[in-house]
Tab-separated table of C-alpha atoms in Angstrom:
chain	number	residue	atom	x	y	z
A	11	MET	CA	138.011	53.838	69.443
A	12	SER	CA	136.150	52.698	66.258
A	13	THR	CA	137.143	54.208	62.985
A	14	GLN	CA	133.375	54.713	62.305
A	15	PRO	CA	133.019	58.068	60.451
A	16	PHE	CA	131.125	60.328	62.750
A	17	LEU	CA	128.570	63.005	61.463
A	18	PRO	CA	129.684	66.802	61.865
A	19	PRO	CA	127.822	68.213	64.821
A	20	PRO	CA	124.615	70.082	64.121
A	21	PRO	CA	124.934	73.957	63.657
A	22	PRO	CA	124.333	76.057	66.708
A	23	PRO	CA	121.237	78.258	66.833
A	24	PRO	CA	121.803	81.645	65.202
A	25	ALA	CA	121.311	83.592	68.302
A	26	PHE	CA	120.946	83.263	72.059
A	27	LYS	CA	119.282	85.505	74.537
A	28	PRO	CA	121.580	87.727	76.701
A	29	GLY	CA	123.537	85.767	79.195
A	30	ALA	CA	122.639	82.405	77.850
A	31	PRO	CA	125.603	79.805	77.662
A	32	PRO	CA	126.891	79.464	74.075
A	33	VAL	CA	125.893	75.741	73.623
A	34	GLN	CA	122.642	73.962	72.612
A	35	ARG	CA	122.722	70.295	71.721
A	36	LEU	CA	119.501	68.781	73.114
A	37	LEU	CA	116.815	71.311	72.541
A	38	ARG	CA	115.310	72.448	69.275
A	39	PRO	CA	116.654	75.794	67.958
A	40	ALA	CA	114.361	78.698	68.506
A	41	ASP	CA	113.934	79.360	64.820
A	42	SER	CA	112.791	75.758	64.085
A	43	PRO	CA	108.989	75.591	63.934
A	44	SER	CA	108.693	71.920	64.667
A	45	ASP	CA	110.558	68.591	65.084
A	46	ASN	CA	108.729	66.298	62.833
A	47	LEU	CA	110.883	63.448	61.462
A	48	ALA	CA	111.927	65.508	58.313
A	49	ALA	CA	113.088	68.387	60.406
A	50	HIS	CA	114.843	66.197	62.818
A	51	LEU	CA	116.775	64.310	60.102
A	52	ALA	CA	117.631	67.605	58.434
A	53	ARG	CA	119.158	68.834	61.673
A	54	HIS	CA	120.873	65.494	63.036
A	55	GLY	CA	121.040	63.171	60.113
A	56	ARG	CA	120.025	59.586	60.101
A	57	MET	CA	120.956	57.222	62.941
A	58	PRO	CA	124.400	55.651	62.307
A	59	ALA	CA	124.750	52.068	61.408
A	60	ALA	CA	127.079	51.491	64.303
A	61	SER	CA	127.709	48.030	65.881
A	62	PRO	CA	126.600	47.337	69.488
A	63	ALA	CA	130.276	47.234	70.526
A	64	THR	CA	130.825	50.740	68.899
A	65	ILE	CA	127.747	52.164	70.479
A	66	MET	CA	128.683	50.946	73.968
A	67	GLY	CA	132.361	51.921	73.382
A	68	GLU	CA	131.673	55.485	72.514
A	69	VAL	CA	129.128	55.909	75.448
A	70	ASP	CA	131.622	54.511	77.709
A	71	ALA	CA	134.540	56.771	76.475
A	72	SER	CA	132.210	59.788	76.538
A	73	GLY	CA	131.907	59.719	80.232
A	74	LEU	CA	128.188	60.245	80.020
A	75	LEU	CA	126.434	60.074	83.503
A	76	GLY	CA	122.773	59.373	83.815
A	77	ARG	CA	120.690	62.527	83.779
A	78	GLY	CA	117.798	61.168	85.941
A	79	GLY	CA	119.293	61.930	89.394
A	80	ALA	CA	121.545	59.169	90.374
A	81	GLY	CA	124.470	60.064	87.994
A	82	PHE	CA	125.417	56.393	87.214
A	83	PRO	CA	127.850	55.913	84.273
A	84	ALA	CA	125.635	55.149	81.243
A	85	GLY	CA	128.211	52.892	79.417
A	86	ARG	CA	128.828	50.638	82.483
A	87	LYS	CA	125.078	50.229	82.828
A	88	MET	CA	124.710	49.315	79.112
A	89	ARG	CA	127.515	46.791	79.406
A	90	THR	CA	125.961	45.103	82.536
A	91	VAL	CA	122.770	44.665	80.781
A	92	ALA	CA	124.265	43.379	77.477
A	93	ALA	CA	126.037	40.705	79.512
A	94	GLY	CA	122.934	39.412	81.130
A	95	SER	CA	121.909	35.800	80.689
A	96	ALA	CA	118.564	36.619	78.833
A	97	ARG	CA	117.327	38.972	75.996
A	98	ALA	CA	117.332	42.515	77.287
A	99	VAL	CA	114.594	45.000	77.598
A	100	VAL	CA	114.985	48.813	77.346
A	101	VAL	CA	112.910	51.372	79.121
A	102	GLY	CA	112.901	55.130	78.705
A	103	ASN	CA	112.009	57.078	81.768
A	104	GLY	CA	110.183	60.291	80.989
A	105	CYS	CA	108.033	60.390	84.091
A	106	GLU	CA	109.631	63.535	85.685
A	107	GLY	CA	108.069	63.007	89.132
A	108	GLU	CA	109.777	66.199	90.567
A	109	PRO	CA	107.163	69.046	90.712
A	110	GLY	CA	109.967	71.560	90.239
A	111	SER	CA	111.265	69.994	87.125
A	112	GLY	CA	110.353	70.608	83.523
A	113	LYS	CA	113.361	69.499	81.463
A	114	ASP	CA	112.177	66.213	80.423
A	115	ASP	CA	108.636	67.440	79.360
A	116	LEU	CA	110.256	70.159	77.179
A	117	LEU	CA	112.812	67.691	75.755
A	118	LEU	CA	110.181	65.239	74.829
A	119	ARG	CA	107.947	67.926	73.259
A	120	GLN	CA	110.821	69.696	71.500
A	121	SER	CA	113.133	66.803	70.403
A	122	PRO	CA	110.964	63.618	70.608
A	123	HIS	CA	112.828	61.871	67.716
A	124	LEU	CA	116.328	62.433	69.504
A	125	VAL	CA	114.888	60.575	72.495
A	126	LEU	CA	113.487	57.821	70.318
A	127	ASP	CA	116.720	57.574	68.392
A	128	GLY	CA	118.488	57.037	71.765
A	129	LEU	CA	115.915	54.323	72.712
A	130	SER	CA	116.596	52.533	69.243
A	131	LEU	CA	120.481	52.671	69.620
A	132	ALA	CA	120.333	51.538	73.221
A	133	ALA	CA	118.191	48.578	72.216
A	134	ARG	CA	120.663	47.779	69.445
A	135	ALA	CA	123.577	48.062	71.892
A	136	VAL	CA	122.255	45.712	74.483
A	137	GLY	CA	120.321	43.383	72.185
A	138	ALA	CA	116.836	44.168	73.220
A	139	ASP	CA	113.714	42.959	71.439
A	140	GLU	CA	111.289	45.085	73.752
A	141	VAL	CA	111.338	48.763	74.151
A	142	HIS	CA	109.128	50.903	76.468
A	143	LEU	CA	108.877	54.647	77.107
A	144	VAL	CA	107.000	55.668	80.251
A	145	LEU	CA	105.479	59.015	81.012
A	146	HIS	CA	103.405	60.197	84.017
A	147	ALA	CA	99.694	60.322	83.398
A	148	ARG	CA	98.465	63.514	81.733
A	149	SER	CA	101.935	64.390	80.310
A	150	ALA	CA	101.669	67.071	77.731
A	151	ALA	CA	104.331	65.257	75.739
A	152	ALA	CA	102.241	62.060	75.195
A	153	PRO	CA	100.413	63.118	71.849
A	154	VAL	CA	103.799	64.350	70.508
A	155	LEU	CA	105.410	61.082	71.166
A	156	ALA	CA	102.602	59.116	69.820
A	157	GLN	CA	102.870	61.079	66.596
A	158	ALA	CA	106.589	60.664	66.382
A	159	ILE	CA	106.377	56.861	66.912
A	160	ASP	CA	103.828	56.688	64.179
A	161	GLU	CA	106.159	58.709	61.889
A	162	ARG	CA	108.939	56.368	62.508
A	163	LEU	CA	106.796	53.164	61.943
A	164	ARG	CA	105.698	54.498	58.532
A	165	ALA	CA	109.517	55.281	57.782
A	166	LYS	CA	110.543	51.854	58.982
A	167	LEU	CA	113.165	53.645	61.016
A	168	ASP	CA	113.299	51.406	64.065
A	169	THR	CA	113.613	47.581	64.185
A	170	VAL	CA	111.708	47.361	67.581
A	171	ARG	CA	108.494	49.306	68.031
A	172	VAL	CA	108.461	51.624	71.143
A	173	GLN	CA	105.480	50.911	73.576
A	174	LEU	CA	104.118	54.113	75.247
A	175	HIS	CA	102.858	53.842	78.750
A	176	ALA	CA	101.511	56.207	81.400
A	177	VAL	CA	101.925	55.674	85.090
A	178	PRO	CA	99.963	57.436	87.936
A	179	ALA	CA	101.351	60.869	88.565
A	180	ARG	CA	102.815	60.129	91.977
A	181	TYR	CA	106.208	61.186	93.273
A	182	VAL	CA	107.686	57.643	93.717
A	183	SER	CA	106.087	56.255	90.479
A	184	SER	CA	109.041	57.338	88.445
A	185	GLU	CA	111.695	55.305	90.500
A	186	GLU	CA	113.057	52.627	88.326
A	187	SER	CA	111.912	49.638	90.315
A	188	ALA	CA	108.454	51.169	90.345
A	189	LEU	CA	108.445	51.286	86.587
A	190	VAL	CA	109.549	47.576	86.410
A	191	GLN	CA	106.732	46.573	88.599
A	192	PHE	CA	104.222	48.618	86.711
A	193	LEU	CA	105.312	46.998	83.448
A	194	ASN	CA	105.094	43.686	84.991
A	195	GLY	CA	101.418	44.363	85.701
A	196	GLY	CA	101.694	45.564	89.231
A	197	PRO	CA	101.376	48.869	91.016
A	198	ALA	CA	103.830	51.810	90.250
A	199	LYS	CA	105.522	51.509	93.729
A	200	PRO	CA	109.237	50.993	94.270
A	201	THR	CA	110.161	47.555	95.423
A	202	PHE	CA	112.998	46.169	97.657
A	203	THR	CA	116.303	45.822	95.893
A	204	PRO	CA	118.570	43.908	95.077
A	205	PRO	CA	117.987	42.493	92.451
A	206	ARG	CA	118.278	45.748	90.481
A	207	PRO	CA	116.408	46.058	87.205
A	208	TYR	CA	119.714	45.591	85.254
A	209	GLU	CA	119.975	42.135	86.777
A	210	ARG	CA	116.225	41.157	86.793
A	211	GLY	CA	113.569	43.593	85.603
A	212	VAL	CA	110.684	43.481	83.113
A	213	SER	CA	109.454	39.958	82.629
A	214	ARG	CA	112.535	39.018	84.867
A	215	ARG	CA	114.905	39.924	82.014
A	216	PRO	CA	117.942	42.277	82.274
A	217	THR	CA	116.438	45.748	81.859
A	218	LEU	CA	118.158	48.932	80.884
A	219	ILE	CA	116.355	52.026	82.304
A	220	ASN	CA	117.560	55.461	81.219
A	221	ASN	CA	116.175	58.886	81.647
A	222	VAL	CA	115.135	60.456	78.473
A	223	GLU	CA	117.858	63.124	78.602
A	224	THR	CA	120.538	60.414	78.877
A	225	LEU	CA	118.879	58.690	75.803
A	226	ALA	CA	119.034	61.921	73.805
A	227	ASN	CA	122.673	62.329	74.638
A	228	ILE	CA	123.401	58.617	73.582
A	229	ALA	CA	121.790	59.534	70.179
A	230	LEU	CA	124.202	62.513	69.804
A	231	ILE	CA	127.178	60.550	70.980
A	232	ALA	CA	126.634	57.673	68.487
A	233	ARG	CA	126.374	60.406	65.775
A	234	HIS	CA	129.262	62.548	66.572
A	235	GLY	CA	131.598	60.563	68.859
A	236	SER	CA	132.826	60.643	72.467
A	237	ASP	CA	135.540	63.237	71.726
A	238	TRP	CA	132.809	65.696	70.513
A	239	PHE	CA	130.685	65.032	73.599
A	240	ARG	CA	133.695	65.617	75.861
A	241	SER	CA	134.610	68.912	74.048
A	242	VAL	CA	132.350	70.874	76.480
A	243	GLY	CA	131.612	70.685	80.215
A	244	ASP	CA	133.456	69.392	83.296
A	245	ALA	CA	136.310	66.955	82.519
A	246	ASP	CA	135.008	64.490	84.988
A	247	GLU	CA	131.284	64.820	84.243
A	248	PRO	CA	131.413	66.045	80.668
A	249	GLY	CA	128.704	67.299	78.141
A	250	THR	CA	125.705	69.593	78.656
A	251	GLN	CA	122.717	69.170	80.983
A	252	LEU	CA	119.279	70.458	81.208
A	253	ILE	CA	118.531	72.541	84.345
A	254	THR	CA	115.122	73.826	85.475
A	255	VAL	CA	115.424	77.167	87.167
A	256	THR	CA	112.953	79.184	89.212
A	257	GLY	CA	113.553	82.298	91.366
A	258	PRO	CA	112.416	85.674	92.602
A	259	GLY	CA	110.538	87.604	89.846
A	260	THR	CA	110.835	84.875	87.256
A	261	THR	CA	108.807	82.047	85.861
A	262	ARG	CA	110.131	78.508	85.465
A	263	GLN	CA	112.773	78.167	82.779
A	264	VAL	CA	114.704	75.193	81.254
A	265	LEU	CA	118.310	75.971	80.403
A	266	GLU	CA	120.897	73.862	78.648
A	267	ILE	CA	124.276	74.387	80.296
A	268	GLU	CA	127.630	72.968	80.186
A	269	THR	CA	128.396	70.646	83.167
A	270	GLY	CA	130.390	72.297	85.797
A	271	THR	CA	128.665	75.687	85.373
A	272	THR	CA	128.308	77.232	88.823
A	273	VAL	CA	124.893	77.566	90.547
A	274	GLY	CA	125.294	81.368	90.506
A	275	SER	CA	125.897	81.326	86.774
A	276	VAL	CA	122.851	79.376	86.197
A	277	LEU	CA	120.756	81.782	88.326
A	278	ALA	CA	122.237	84.704	86.469
A	279	THR	CA	121.528	83.132	82.998
A	280	ALA	CA	117.956	82.867	84.182
A	281	GLY	CA	117.950	86.493	85.261
A	282	ILE	CA	118.120	85.803	89.013
A	283	ARG	CA	120.559	87.551	91.395
A	284	TYR	CA	121.686	85.204	94.058
A	285	GLU	CA	121.704	88.114	96.485
A	286	ASP	CA	117.874	88.236	95.966
A	287	CYS	CA	117.652	84.724	97.295
A	288	GLN	CA	117.515	83.848	101.057
A	289	ALA	CA	118.344	80.236	100.171
A	290	VAL	CA	118.812	78.143	97.044
A	291	LEU	CA	117.371	74.566	96.697
A	292	VAL	CA	119.432	72.473	94.426
A	293	GLY	CA	118.311	68.973	93.380
A	294	GLY	CA	114.641	69.256	93.882
A	295	TYR	CA	112.616	67.681	96.729
A	296	PHE	CA	115.247	65.054	97.322
A	297	GLY	CA	117.832	67.865	97.153
A	298	THR	CA	119.316	70.254	99.699
A	299	TRP	CA	118.883	73.860	100.737
A	300	LEU	CA	121.957	75.853	100.470
A	301	ALA	CA	123.042	79.329	101.597
A	302	PRO	CA	123.345	81.622	98.585
A	303	ALA	CA	126.858	82.621	99.537
A	304	VAL	CA	127.838	78.806	99.429
A	305	ALA	CA	125.624	77.713	96.479
A	306	HIS	CA	126.678	80.456	93.965
A	307	ARG	CA	130.356	79.239	93.880
A	308	LEU	CA	129.427	75.454	93.528
A	309	PRO	CA	129.718	73.774	90.055
A	310	MET	CA	126.659	71.959	89.039
A	311	THR	CA	128.277	68.549	89.220
A	312	HIS	CA	127.454	65.387	91.304
A	313	GLU	CA	130.925	65.490	92.964
A	314	SER	CA	131.027	69.105	93.954
A	315	LEU	CA	127.386	69.259	95.331
A	316	ARG	CA	127.956	65.891	97.223
A	317	ALA	CA	131.068	67.489	98.871
A	318	ALA	CA	128.974	70.319	100.036
A	319	GLY	CA	126.216	67.949	101.453
A	320	GLY	CA	123.876	68.451	98.553
A	321	ALA	CA	122.747	66.462	95.483
A	322	LEU	CA	122.465	67.460	91.778
A	323	GLY	CA	119.414	65.207	91.369
A	324	ALA	CA	117.248	65.907	88.273
A	325	GLY	CA	118.861	69.278	87.656
A	326	ILE	CA	116.715	71.660	89.627
A	327	VAL	CA	117.700	75.179	91.028
A	328	ILE	CA	115.120	77.225	92.892
A	329	GLY	CA	116.043	80.606	94.520
A	330	LEU	CA	113.804	81.387	97.502
A	331	PRO	CA	112.809	85.008	97.734
A	332	HIS	CA	113.393	86.904	100.998
A	333	ASP	CA	109.654	87.413	101.583
A	334	ARG	CA	108.857	83.694	102.008
A	335	CYS	CA	109.192	81.413	105.058
A	336	GLY	CA	111.683	78.705	104.240
A	337	LEU	CA	110.281	76.529	107.105
A	338	ALA	CA	106.542	76.949	105.894
A	339	GLU	CA	107.759	76.155	102.388
A	340	THR	CA	109.673	73.035	103.500
A	341	ALA	CA	106.679	71.946	105.676
A	342	ARG	CA	104.420	71.967	102.649
A	343	VAL	CA	106.847	69.962	100.609
A	344	ALA	CA	107.310	67.510	103.595
A	345	GLY	CA	103.649	67.084	103.744
A	346	TYR	CA	103.495	66.349	100.045
A	347	LEU	CA	106.356	63.810	100.314
A	348	ALA	CA	104.715	62.105	103.335
A	349	ALA	CA	101.351	61.823	101.400
A	350	HIS	CA	103.124	60.485	98.286
A	351	ASN	CA	105.008	57.568	99.969
A	352	ALA	CA	104.504	53.976	98.774
A	353	GLY	CA	102.890	52.931	102.041
A	354	GLN	CA	104.931	49.741	102.333
A	355	CYS	CA	107.323	50.325	105.252
A	356	GLY	CA	107.462	51.971	108.680
A	357	PRO	CA	109.681	54.937	107.699
A	358	CYS	CA	107.164	56.122	105.220
A	359	LEU	CA	103.901	55.003	107.001
A	360	ASN	CA	104.932	56.466	110.416
A	361	GLY	CA	108.314	58.379	110.267
A	362	LEU	CA	107.579	60.783	107.423
A	363	PRO	CA	104.036	61.781	108.528
A	364	SER	CA	105.309	62.377	112.119
A	365	ILE	CA	108.198	64.555	110.870
A	366	ALA	CA	105.983	66.448	108.398
A	367	GLY	CA	103.470	67.150	111.230
A	368	ALA	CA	106.156	68.462	113.571
A	369	LEU	CA	107.527	70.692	110.852
A	370	GLN	CA	104.067	72.043	110.203
A	371	LYS	CA	103.689	72.970	113.965
A	372	LEU	CA	107.147	74.394	113.967
A	373	ALA	CA	106.354	76.665	110.936
A	374	TYR	CA	102.837	77.652	111.823
A	375	GLY	CA	102.329	76.878	115.634
A	376	PRO	CA	101.750	76.387	118.251
A	377	TRP	CA	105.069	74.671	118.829
A	378	ASP	CA	105.448	72.348	121.960
A	379	GLU	CA	109.083	72.137	123.101
A	380	ARG	CA	108.481	68.574	124.105
A	381	MET	CA	108.484	67.942	120.212
A	382	THR	CA	112.123	69.063	119.863
A	383	ALA	CA	113.775	65.859	121.063
A	384	PRO	CA	111.415	63.437	119.004
A	385	LEU	CA	111.886	65.442	115.895
A	386	ALA	CA	115.730	65.299	116.132
A	387	ARG	CA	115.557	61.619	116.872
A	388	TRP	CA	113.201	60.868	113.766
A	389	LEU	CA	115.706	62.792	111.529
A	390	THR	CA	118.423	60.235	112.497
A	391	VAL	CA	116.577	57.046	112.745
A	392	VAL	CA	114.484	57.198	109.573
A	393	PRO	CA	117.369	57.342	106.947
A	394	GLY	CA	118.623	54.015	105.444
A	395	ARG	CA	115.614	51.935	106.836
A	396	GLY	CA	113.048	52.265	104.086
A	397	ALA	CA	112.086	49.940	101.334
A	398	CYS	CA	113.155	52.502	98.892
A	399	ARG	CA	115.087	55.820	98.937
A	400	HIS	CA	112.069	57.910	99.374
A	401	PRO	CA	112.482	58.512	103.145
A	402	ASP	CA	116.242	59.320	102.676
A	403	GLY	CA	115.563	62.018	100.132
A	404	ALA	CA	112.825	63.563	102.209
A	405	ILE	CA	114.983	63.724	105.284
A	406	ARG	CA	117.877	65.250	103.290
A	407	LEU	CA	115.707	68.197	102.291
A	408	ILE	CA	114.087	68.606	105.870
A	409	GLY	CA	117.518	68.334	107.643
A	410	SER	CA	119.142	70.936	105.376
A	411	ALA	CA	116.139	73.282	105.901
A	412	LEU	CA	116.595	73.229	109.674
A	413	GLN	CA	120.225	74.206	109.157
A	414	VAL	CA	119.952	76.805	106.497
A	415	PHE	CA	116.824	78.403	108.205
A	416	ALA	CA	118.316	77.963	111.794
A	417	GLN	CA	117.677	81.455	112.847
A	418	ASP	CA	114.050	81.107	111.702
A	419	VAL	CA	113.922	77.835	113.683
A	420	ASP	CA	114.961	79.625	116.881
A	421	SER	CA	112.461	82.393	116.304
A	422	HIS	CA	109.500	79.973	115.482
A	423	ARG	CA	110.423	77.827	118.613
A	424	ALA	CA	110.220	81.059	120.727
A	425	GLY	CA	106.816	81.841	119.369
A	426	PHE	CA	107.741	84.635	116.818
A	427	ARG	CA	106.416	84.347	113.291
A	428	CYS	CA	108.351	85.574	110.368
A	429	ARG	CA	106.497	87.886	107.838
A	430	GLY	CA	106.804	85.148	105.154
A	431	VAL	CA	104.572	82.668	106.751
A	432	GLY	CA	101.368	84.149	105.438
A	433	ASN	CA	102.702	85.024	101.969
A	434	SER	CA	101.714	83.213	98.833
A	435	GLN	CA	103.290	79.746	98.309
A	436	PHE	CA	106.286	79.582	96.219
A	437	LEU	CA	107.545	76.064	95.864
A	438	PRO	CA	105.381	73.982	93.420
A	439	VAL	CA	103.453	71.353	95.375
A	440	PRO	CA	100.689	69.336	93.500
A	441	HIS	CA	97.279	68.881	95.138
A	442	LEU	CA	97.527	66.246	97.768
A	443	ALA	CA	94.292	64.600	96.598
A	444	ALA	CA	96.253	62.958	93.882
A	445	ALA	CA	97.938	60.847	96.463
A	446	SER	CA	94.700	59.018	97.181
A	447	GLY	CA	94.330	57.783	93.592
A	448	PRO	CA	95.043	54.370	92.250
A	449	TRP	CA	98.586	53.013	91.665
A	450	ARG	CA	97.764	51.783	88.082
């Protein structure tokens, strides 16, 4: 690699709570009162004066995978955009459409300048002259970022000013093609692809879209090098990642873990015993329900979870207590996903509402056995037919629920109701009224 002198890594925080993994790169140390520009520079140093080739080379060599859900190699995406035939655009995705996730919001509030460094370095690497950062409407991070952008303007830190945007807080609005359509003046709805944004995106130009956690990692890799980044985590999917964890008897927490940490270790670090969970949801509402005995051994990597029929997604782990009904919880989420579809293809307009309605009847009754065959058929014909991946993600979640909660399914079909049906709701589901609002 380049002979660029890399900065020494920032010092670790002085103390960790019991059971926490001994690594913290992305989040602000607990003893740091703020992350204004002065504090940020004191901790991380100034951005390196690295060439585009050096930045892309180090990101490539680091093995960094995107932290937004798909896990695409960040260096490869950079090189594809940089090789485009027109001047590039860079977009930071901080929308965090998953109701069970809190990692991006926390990162943006605690380490805004690290994300903005990543945007600036990504723009330099791909030769962009236009940079956007997109949040969901009413994001708590918006005022923090607006202040950080102003600080950087006064300090003349960036060559391209970051434009801050807010999209409607809908589940599908954070999908990358939805962001492109929004920035082009249209509704924040996913569009048919190809072309992908890296081929033709904002203003029909090659567009690099990265999750904000990915951008923060790019800022660290450019400072400290690919070898430093690879010094922790899984060999094939290295580094650290932010995980949002919820479970019995705990409030939502965001942990920074080494990639490859097992689901059981993540739960334990959050103070949750996997034995106290009747099932574990990994990957959010496009993720998968897993039996605790299976989930607790699985490393938190794309490859291991994919092999188990799951998905890492945006890094969400939710342990479901024994006193909740997994079918009822999944039925509520299915209704939310059906209401938050983009309304532009048959699988979303007809398939998801039908499936959500059937699941609702299965959970709460009365169940009509004549619905069994149609439900099974819908679950097989909907995937792969949508205008975007929304139907596929919803079907993955629902299909896993019918498998993991198979005994409950049999009981509900027979007319029995588990004690968890009437208990308080556990999985976070925003009010469905938000689905009737405007797309801009």
